[in-house]
Amino acid sequence: MKLILQVIYYYNYFVLWYFIIICTIYLFLNLLSFRVIREYAKRVKQVELTDVFRLHHHKPISVIVPAYNERNTIIDSAQALLQLEYPEFQVVVVNDGSKDDTLERLIRHFGMKKVPFVSIENLPTEKIRGMYRSNEYPSLLVIDKENGGKADAINAGVNSSKFPLICVIDADSILERDCLLKIARPFVEDENVVAVGGIIRIVNGCDVKQGRIMEIGVPDTWLGRFQVVEYLRAFLFGRTGFDVLNGLIIISGAFSCFTRDALLMVGGYRTDAIGEDMELVVRMHRLIRKKNRRAKITFVPDPVCWTEAPESFEVLKSQRIRWQKGTIQSLGFHKSLFLNPKYGWVGMLVYPYYVFFEAMGPFIEITGYVVFAVSWYLNIINLPFAIAFLTVAILFGIALSMLSVILEELSFRKYPKTSHLLVLFAASVFENFGFRQMLSWWRFKGTLEWIFGKRAWGHMEKRGFWKR
Amino acid sequence: MINLFISDSLIQTLIFVIWTLLAVTVASAVYCLRLRFVNNHHEIKQKKLFDHWEKSFFDYLYGNMDADQWMARISSKQFRYFLEYIKSYLITLRGEDLNKLSALMRHPRLYDYLNRRLKRGGHQARSEAAFYFGLARIEKSKSGLVTGLKDRDHVVCYNCAMSLGKLGAVEAIDDIFIQYSRRRQFTRNQLMRILFEFGSNVCPSLLEQLPKAKHDSARLLIVSLFEYFKFYPAGPQLIDLLQKTKNVDLQLSCISALGAIEYIDALPILKSFLNHPTIRVRRFAIDAIGKIGDLDLKPDLYHLMKHENWWLRYSAAEALWKITNHDVRVMENIYQHSDNQYAVSTAQVLLAEKQMGA
């Protein structure tokens, strides 16, 4: 009994210190992000993007769109992409062995013809069945291949795309018209930039027509609203903060841009990775920064990609379990980064942060709750202290979420109505009572599943906002 | 057990943290909402005034009303809104219409208002006044704007420089470059935006600035403007700079500018850059050669089509396509008879693209 009490006692203190450290890191990231984003917003106001590209030597972009069973969205998506604002770009749609008529629709709508297949690069992929071009839309290229998954489809796209920048987006994502200009800007301004990520926002609640956002809104359900706040917090604070340290180890797969050379140097996307987007970026840090210490992987808080968030518990659960497994796997693939000073902040701070607070975080949080309950049951806890501690934890969560909404409002003001702002403030408060704990529980499950060998992808079903 | 280690002071600290967090959160939310309400109120008032002015504004533009009559309708408290209202017209209208708008801005009441703000206002007011003087092309504001270049606030300095650009005050170029070299916040993109406002008339002054420029970033910008405005007289200086500089970005800009102005005398030096160790420099040299066009360089370009770097060989193929005047037979010949796989696939891609109209 004495040993158990001793363990509980030390574990309580461990959780307390764990909490203090994570709060310090968040506070630090917040302060960094606030400054950076406010400065960015001012800078953007002063210089027109089109002017930057008028005088700098722009780098043409190949936009790769992996598509699997996207019959409902693919035409609108391709059309919207072809209308993006950028001096020179091509759209490469890769039909990844769809079982529906995705390919036929593309061929029919854009008047595409089969042309001899030429592979420019040699990333290994599943068999290519054909390549299609259109007289009317010369900047559109369609690759038809056997099913091999998203990473494999992107690699096939890279093999056939011709421009020095590669932008990867999901087929059902909606890009703002000038987002290529914004995401390509770091590449033209700094030769050392090898990858850039943009901000992902949630399309649920917005009015979408033909691949364009007509009116921005907030989701109808609280589950959706909580995710809006969660995304704002993750992108505006987390990513921006780490970006200042050149320590970004995740760029969302829904919208990312790389230099072709960097992508080829690391061998393209790994087809066996669950979180292929994170794995690629961690690998880039490991391989590219070894050769070029000044290489940068950066984040721009402005080029917006709108994507659909799950609004059912089942789908959200499956998504979060998959993300957790992807994080653990990606970190596991590149252990040599851990506390390795050769990789700067990534090795010394960011990678350890992801190990201790992202990969192990849910485990510590859930066991912390259990130990807390046991301590209470055994009457070995100081109740006023426990209540005060819990209050601080919840208030800190609320403050972080509120600040991210405030930062959004002060810098970009995407949500036009005052009611949106109030809803987001309310979501910032309510998400701390159940939603966050639920996410931790799912991530904890993901960790357990990973440990006990259940490492498959899981299923992600979308409602399809495009159909509206 | 834990009880033993938790003192009252620790709990007190936590309670202090709770109150601080609560205060920060509530205060920020209130501040944010207040900003939103102020902004909404401003928008409502603005809309009301705009609707009111819209009805008679075109009467003024069509000459049914003079500047005095129009200005008599606006109280000095409404000037801020009026400037907002007129802004989009000042940006879009040109010619006679712009002159009529400028006449409103030159009206003593409004001019004095802006001048007062430029000289004695807060930084936001100074910055806005500088902006509107330029937008309305008010010549007599030039001296105030030149003084404003030395303003301690960077945004005011930037807006003064932008307005001087709109007014085509090339005599202020020296001062602008001095400010650029002195101010840390002054970015190259901002200088570019300013110089761009001057239009192509700025090029002769920039040609004088090029040897005086202290930093490569300024040289880089000047060369980019020569490229954009296709300023042919810059050719000899560009060649000179290209020969002297070791800065790769500057080399790239010079090569690109020489290509853009199609400077034939640059061909020998451009050819020497086809063997440059940096692939990007080689690619730019290929592009420039493609634009100037020299059939003697056909073998060099064909050789480069065999390079392992895709973007280099594709550029070589494009240049070959251009200098042979889009002769399909040249590419077909490479596609059918070349023994190099890289050259064959590049020719194939280019042919496929050109046949499909890319």
GROMACS .gro file of C-alpha atoms in nm, chain A residues 2 5-6 8-9 12-13 16 42-43 46-48 51-60 88 90 111-113 115-122 133-139 161-164 185 188-189 191 260-261 375 379-385 387-389 391-393 395-396 398-399 402-403 405-406 409-410 413 415-422 425, chain B residues 1-8 10-11 13-15 17-19 21-22 24-33 35-37 39-40 43 154-155 158-159 162 185 187-193 196-197 220-221 224-229 249 252-254 256-257 279-280 283-284 308-311 313-314 318 335 342 344-346 348-349 352-353 355-358:
model
  174
    2LYS     CA    1   0.284   0.233   0.088
    5LEU     CA    2   0.073   0.573  -0.231
    6GLN     CA    3   0.429   0.665  -0.315
    8ILE     CA    4   0.046   0.813  -0.678
    9TYR     CA    5   0.222   1.087  -0.491
   12ASN     CA    6   0.063   1.375  -0.911
   13TYR     CA    7   0.375   1.586  -0.893
   16LEU     CA    8   0.178   1.911  -1.210
   42LYS     CA    9   0.064   4.486  -4.164
   43ARG     CA   10   0.324   4.384  -4.423
   46GLN     CA   11   0.146   4.756  -4.756
   47VAL     CA   12   0.265   4.558  -5.056
   48GLU     CA   13   0.037   4.420  -5.322
   51ASP     CA   14   0.348   4.362  -5.755
   52VAL     CA   15   0.580   4.122  -5.580
   53PHE     CA   16   0.529   3.875  -5.861
   54ARG     CA   17   0.550   4.139  -6.131
   55LEU     CA   18   0.907   4.216  -6.045
   56HIS     CA   19   1.043   3.906  -5.877
   57HIS     CA   20   1.124   3.604  -6.086
   58HIS     CA   21   0.822   3.394  -6.017
   59LYS     CA   22   0.856   3.020  -5.994
   60PRO     CA   23   0.591   2.830  -6.188
   88GLU     CA   24   0.227   3.036  -6.458
   90GLN     CA   25  -0.046   2.371  -6.432
  111GLY     CA   26  -1.254   1.738  -7.383
  112MET     CA   27  -0.940   1.549  -7.291
  113LYS     CA   28  -0.745   1.320  -7.522
  115VAL     CA   29  -0.147   1.127  -7.511
  116PRO     CA   30   0.168   0.914  -7.488
  117PHE     CA   31   0.278   0.891  -7.127
  118VAL     CA   32   0.609   1.051  -7.040
  119SER     CA   33   0.758   1.021  -6.695
  120ILE     CA   34   0.987   1.311  -6.617
  121GLU     CA   35   1.103   1.174  -6.283
  122ASN     CA   36   1.130   0.822  -6.147
  133ARG     CA   37  -0.444   1.651  -7.214
  134SER     CA   38  -0.695   1.899  -7.344
  135ASN     CA   39  -0.674   2.144  -7.635
  136GLU     CA   40  -0.905   2.383  -7.459
  137TYR     CA   41  -0.731   2.368  -7.121
  138PRO     CA   42  -0.361   2.329  -7.197
  139SER     CA   43  -0.259   2.375  -6.836
  161SER     CA   44   0.457   1.759  -6.348
  162LYS     CA   45   0.698   1.999  -6.505
  163PHE     CA   46   0.734   2.305  -6.283
  164PRO     CA   47   0.990   2.375  -6.008
  185ARG     CA   48   0.589   3.422  -5.201
  188VAL     CA   49   1.062   3.379  -5.449
  189GLU     CA   50   1.185   3.586  -5.158
  191GLU     CA   51   1.609   3.063  -5.206
  260ARG     CA   52   1.051   1.999  -5.674
  261ASP     CA   53   1.422   1.946  -5.599
  375SER     CA   54  -0.614   1.001  -0.499
  379ASN     CA   55  -0.837   1.086   0.045
  380ILE     CA   56  -0.473   1.170  -0.012
  381ILE     CA   57  -0.530   1.482  -0.213
  382ASN     CA   58  -0.555   1.841  -0.101
  383LEU     CA   59  -0.900   1.925  -0.230
  384PRO     CA   60  -0.872   2.306  -0.245
  385PHE     CA   61  -0.544   2.267  -0.431
  387ILE     CA   62  -0.989   2.235  -0.749
  388ALA     CA   63  -0.767   2.539  -0.800
  389PHE     CA   64  -0.534   2.338  -1.024
  391THR     CA   65  -0.964   2.560  -1.264
  392VAL     CA   66  -0.628   2.694  -1.383
  393ALA     CA   67  -0.605   2.413  -1.639
  395LEU     CA   68  -0.905   2.862  -1.772
  396PHE     CA   69  -0.573   2.831  -1.947
  398ILE     CA   70  -1.016   2.888  -2.253
  399ALA     CA   71  -0.765   3.175  -2.262
  402MET     CA   72  -1.008   3.296  -2.694
  403LEU     CA   73  -0.675   3.452  -2.782
  405VAL     CA   74  -1.009   3.390  -3.201
  406ILE     CA   75  -0.899   3.741  -3.102
  409GLU     CA   76  -1.022   3.900  -3.555
  410LEU     CA   77  -0.738   4.151  -3.522
  413ARG     CA   78  -1.124   3.911  -3.978
  415TYR     CA   79  -1.579   3.587  -4.006
  416PRO     CA   80  -1.794   3.883  -4.110
  417LYS     CA   81  -2.075   3.886  -3.854
  418THR     CA   82  -2.059   3.980  -3.487
  419SER     CA   83  -2.269   3.673  -3.415
  420HIS     CA   84  -1.988   3.457  -3.561
  421LEU     CA   85  -1.747   3.613  -3.317
  422LEU     CA   86  -1.979   3.548  -3.025
  425PHE     CA   87  -1.605   3.287  -2.811
  469MET     CA   88   0.067   1.265   0.174
  470ILE     CA   89   0.033   1.537  -0.081
  471ASN     CA   90  -0.130   1.748   0.183
  472LEU     CA   91   0.206   1.773   0.353
  473PHE     CA   92   0.365   1.943   0.057
  474ILE     CA   93   0.101   2.192  -0.043
  475SER     CA   94   0.129   2.513   0.143
  476ASP     CA   95  -0.130   2.786   0.158
  478LEU     CA   96   0.089   2.772  -0.335
  479ILE     CA   97  -0.290   2.772  -0.332
  481THR     CA   98  -0.056   3.160  -0.610
  482LEU     CA   99  -0.297   2.943  -0.803
  483ILE     CA  100  -0.585   3.166  -0.707
  485VAL     CA  101  -0.323   3.282  -1.160
  486ILE     CA  102  -0.697   3.209  -1.189
  487TRP     CA  103  -0.788   3.575  -1.147
  489LEU     CA  104  -0.629   3.439  -1.654
  490LEU     CA  105  -0.990   3.541  -1.605
  492VAL     CA  106  -0.688   3.867  -1.938
  493THR     CA  107  -0.949   3.655  -2.115
  494VAL     CA  108  -1.243   3.878  -2.036
  495ALA     CA  109  -1.052   4.198  -2.110
  496SER     CA  110  -0.930   4.070  -2.447
  497ALA     CA  111  -1.276   3.950  -2.542
  498VAL     CA  112  -1.430   4.283  -2.445
  499TYR     CA  113  -1.161   4.472  -2.635
  500CYS     CA  114  -1.218   4.257  -2.940
  501LEU     CA  115  -1.595   4.300  -2.927
  503LEU     CA  116  -1.340   4.692  -3.185
  504ARG     CA  117  -1.601   4.498  -3.378
  505PHE     CA  118  -1.885   4.725  -3.258
  507ASN     CA  119  -1.612   4.905  -3.676
  508ASN     CA  120  -1.975   4.809  -3.735
  511GLU     CA  121  -1.957   5.096  -4.144
  622HIS     CA  122   0.809   5.416  -4.106
  623VAL     CA  123   0.457   5.389  -4.249
  626TYR     CA  124   0.651   5.479  -4.694
  627ASN     CA  125   0.324   5.653  -4.784
  630MET     CA  126   0.447   5.616  -5.259
  653GLN     CA  127   1.189   4.825  -4.158
  655THR     CA  128   1.189   4.620  -4.716
  656ARG     CA  129   1.294   4.560  -5.072
  657ASN     CA  130   0.934   4.484  -5.166
  658GLN     CA  131   0.825   4.821  -5.034
  659LEU     CA  132   1.096   5.001  -5.229
  660MET     CA  133   0.992   4.805  -5.534
  661ARG     CA  134   0.631   4.907  -5.487
  664PHE     CA  135   0.687   5.096  -5.954
  665GLU     CA  136   0.459   5.392  -5.883
  688LEU     CA  137   1.878   4.382  -5.759
  689LEU     CA  138   1.567   4.592  -5.750
  692SER     CA  139   1.441   4.405  -6.196
  693LEU     CA  140   1.277   4.736  -6.287
  694PHE     CA  141   1.492   4.763  -6.602
  695GLU     CA  142   1.368   4.417  -6.687
  696TYR     CA  143   1.006   4.499  -6.618
  697PHE     CA  144   1.009   4.823  -6.816
  717ASP     CA  145   2.063   3.659  -5.732
  720LEU     CA  146   2.010   3.597  -6.229
  721SER     CA  147   1.844   3.937  -6.246
  722CYS     CA  148   2.101   4.077  -6.490
  724SER     CA  149   1.695   3.790  -6.705
  725ALA     CA  150   1.696   4.165  -6.778
  747ILE     CA  151   2.176   2.522  -6.233
  748ARG     CA  152   1.941   2.814  -6.181
  751ARG     CA  153   1.854   2.801  -6.674
  752PHE     CA  154   1.819   3.177  -6.674
  776GLU     CA  155   1.985   1.517  -6.577
  777ASN     CA  156   1.802   1.816  -6.427
  778TRP     CA  157   1.454   1.826  -6.573
  779TRP     CA  158   1.395   2.197  -6.541
  781ARG     CA  159   1.660   2.044  -7.009
  782TYR     CA  160   1.303   2.162  -7.042
  786GLU     CA  161   1.184   2.570  -7.493
  803TYR     CA  162   1.256   1.272  -8.044
  810TYR     CA  163   1.654   1.262  -7.134
  812VAL     CA  164   1.395   1.219  -7.611
  813SER     CA  165   1.152   1.250  -7.320
  814THR     CA  166   1.194   1.627  -7.303
  816GLN     CA  167   0.826   1.436  -7.634
  817VAL     CA  168   0.679   1.646  -7.353
  820ALA     CA  169   0.280   1.699  -7.674
  821GLU     CA  170   0.231   2.036  -7.508
  823GLN     CA  171   0.043   2.015  -8.019
  824MET     CA  172  -0.223   2.057  -7.750
  825GLY     CA  173  -0.181   2.434  -7.764
  826ALA     CA  174   0.015   2.494  -7.442
   0.00000   0.00000   0.00000
